[in-house]
Amino acid sequence: MKKILLFLILLIPMKVLGINTSARSAILMDIDSNRILYEENINEKRSVASISKIMTAVIAIESGKLNDKVVIGEEINSSYGSGIYIKIGEEMTLKDLVYGLMLRSGNDAALAIAKFVGGSVEEFVEMMNKKAKDIGMKNTTFNNPNGLDQEQGNYSTAYDMAILTSYAMKLDDYKKITGTKKHTLTTNKNVYSWINKNKLLFIYKYTTGGKTGFTEIAKRTLVSTATKDNINLVVVTLNDGNDWQDHQSLFEYGFNNYSNLKILEKGYITIYDDKYYQDYKLYIKNDYYYLLSNAEENNLIFKYELEKKRKLKTKDKVGVLNIFLGDKKIHEENIYIELTNNTKRSFFDKIKEWFVNIW
């Protein structure tokens, strides 16, 4: 039997501020919660060009082979467009190839990575599509590791690319590589010094990473991330001729209108309307933060669902706390019980609880 208790904080209409971009599709998303703060045609499927390389980097990083030596093979012969101009027989680590992929958008680096990690470009593309499905990218199809629109390009949405970037930014190696302004290395055939093409790293001080892209079909595509005051945001724009400015404007909107607030604090909790567990200590195990606007701080609903258990031991789960923002559920937290000598039930207490459950 469950007992449901509601704690409602007065609802106040959310104030919506107008934002305009030059993008065909655009999204501003909180990286930590995947909450959407601004959207425009976010589920429209379009060619995404070289921002596809974010997935290529993720697959490479998660292969566990970043420090392995790669010998460049004939797979790079089919490369064209932007490159890092590596040569057949050249030796470098997989990590250095990922730097070349992300900083200089090397199409040759993408092919070398695919061959080394996947065994073949075709098998690597299968890995890309499987990963996309696993992390919830429902409207994405990868046909190559570089984003070129040759016979078949890569198609996705602003929303899916934001989901991908949110996932990628939780990988330490990805976060370091995408936020690097300059990378240098020496191989058996050349000396390289790569400057990141992501202009925002140099002109917007809160930028933490991202990836540029362009083809004639996709036009300008851009993913960028930024952090300020414990707020981590991602912006994706597709077909945007004013992307550098639009990304800064969207970030400023997010930083100026939202705060990352602690909604729950781990430790003991008090549920005032509960009588069944009033002689026990209830607790939660985790802190919980969520991005809220000033107006939304008053829009939260806390809903406790407690199970009336007859047999109890310390650390038992006895219910859940659901948190809603308006009518949308944003979080679920388990509630646990702690028994002490002071809260040990007598035989009379057990009989009383039995009658309560019957009636």
Short mmCIF file of N, CA and C in Angstrom, two decimals, residues 4 30 36-37 42 48 58 65 77 82 113 116 131 150 179 205 248 254 263 298 302 319 345 357:
data_model
loop_
_atom_site.label_atom_id
_atom_site.label_comp_id
_atom_site.label_asym_id
_atom_site.label_seq_id
_atom_site.Cartn_x
_atom_site.Cartn_y
_atom_site.Cartn_z
N ILE A 4 0.52 8.71 -0.71
CA ILE A 4 1.03 9.78 -1.55
C ILE A 4 0.83 11.12 -0.86
N ASP A 30 20.76 22.73 -21.48
CA ASP A 30 21.58 22.51 -20.29
C ASP A 30 22.25 21.15 -20.41
N ILE A 36 15.87 21.86 -22.29
CA ILE A 36 15.90 22.77 -23.43
C ILE A 36 15.47 24.16 -22.97
N LEU A 37 16.34 25.16 -23.21
CA LEU A 37 16.05 26.53 -22.81
C LEU A 37 15.59 27.38 -23.98
N ILE A 42 13.95 22.14 -33.86
CA ILE A 42 15.02 21.30 -33.32
C ILE A 42 14.94 19.84 -33.77
N VAL A 48 24.37 17.65 -41.49
CA VAL A 48 25.02 18.34 -40.39
C VAL A 48 26.52 18.58 -40.62
N VAL A 58 33.95 10.58 -30.13
CA VAL A 58 33.42 9.79 -29.02
C VAL A 58 33.76 8.32 -29.18
N LYS A 65 41.80 3.15 -26.85
CA LYS A 65 43.06 3.02 -27.59
C LYS A 65 43.74 4.36 -27.85
N ASN A 77 43.58 7.98 -48.98
CA ASN A 77 43.63 8.37 -50.40
C ASN A 77 42.30 8.90 -50.91
N SER A 82 38.70 19.60 -46.15
CA SER A 82 39.58 19.99 -45.05
C SER A 82 40.37 18.79 -44.55
N ILE A 113 41.10 7.27 -38.34
CA ILE A 113 40.48 6.84 -37.08
C ILE A 113 39.52 5.69 -37.32
N PHE A 116 41.37 2.43 -38.07
CA PHE A 116 42.09 1.89 -36.93
C PHE A 116 41.14 1.34 -35.86
N LYS A 131 25.87 3.75 -31.48
CA LYS A 131 26.04 4.66 -30.35
C LYS A 131 24.95 5.73 -30.36
N GLN A 150 29.10 13.37 -49.91
CA GLN A 150 29.46 12.78 -51.18
C GLN A 150 28.25 12.08 -51.79
N GLY A 179 38.31 21.59 -26.03
CA GLY A 179 38.57 22.91 -25.48
C GLY A 179 39.99 23.40 -25.69
N LYS A 205 34.73 34.31 -23.73
CA LYS A 205 35.56 33.78 -22.65
C LYS A 205 34.97 32.59 -21.91
N GLN A 248 26.83 33.26 -29.08
CA GLN A 248 27.09 34.13 -27.93
C GLN A 248 25.79 34.68 -27.35
N GLY A 254 20.99 32.31 -21.66
CA GLY A 254 20.96 31.26 -20.65
C GLY A 254 21.60 31.67 -19.35
N ILE A 263 18.16 21.71 -5.52
CA ILE A 263 16.76 21.41 -5.22
C ILE A 263 16.66 20.46 -4.04
N ASN A 298 9.41 29.12 -8.08
CA ASN A 298 8.13 28.93 -7.38
C ASN A 298 7.22 27.95 -8.11
N PHE A 302 6.65 18.88 -5.14
CA PHE A 302 7.31 17.72 -4.55
C PHE A 302 6.24 16.70 -4.17
N GLY A 319 10.23 4.42 -0.27
CA GLY A 319 9.42 5.28 -1.12
C GLY A 319 10.27 6.07 -2.10
N ARG A 345 10.75 -0.60 17.23
CA ARG A 345 9.32 -0.71 17.52
C ARG A 345 9.04 -1.77 18.59
N ASN A 357 -3.07 -0.79 9.03
CA ASN A 357 -3.04 -1.32 7.66
C ASN A 357 -4.33 -2.02 7.28
#
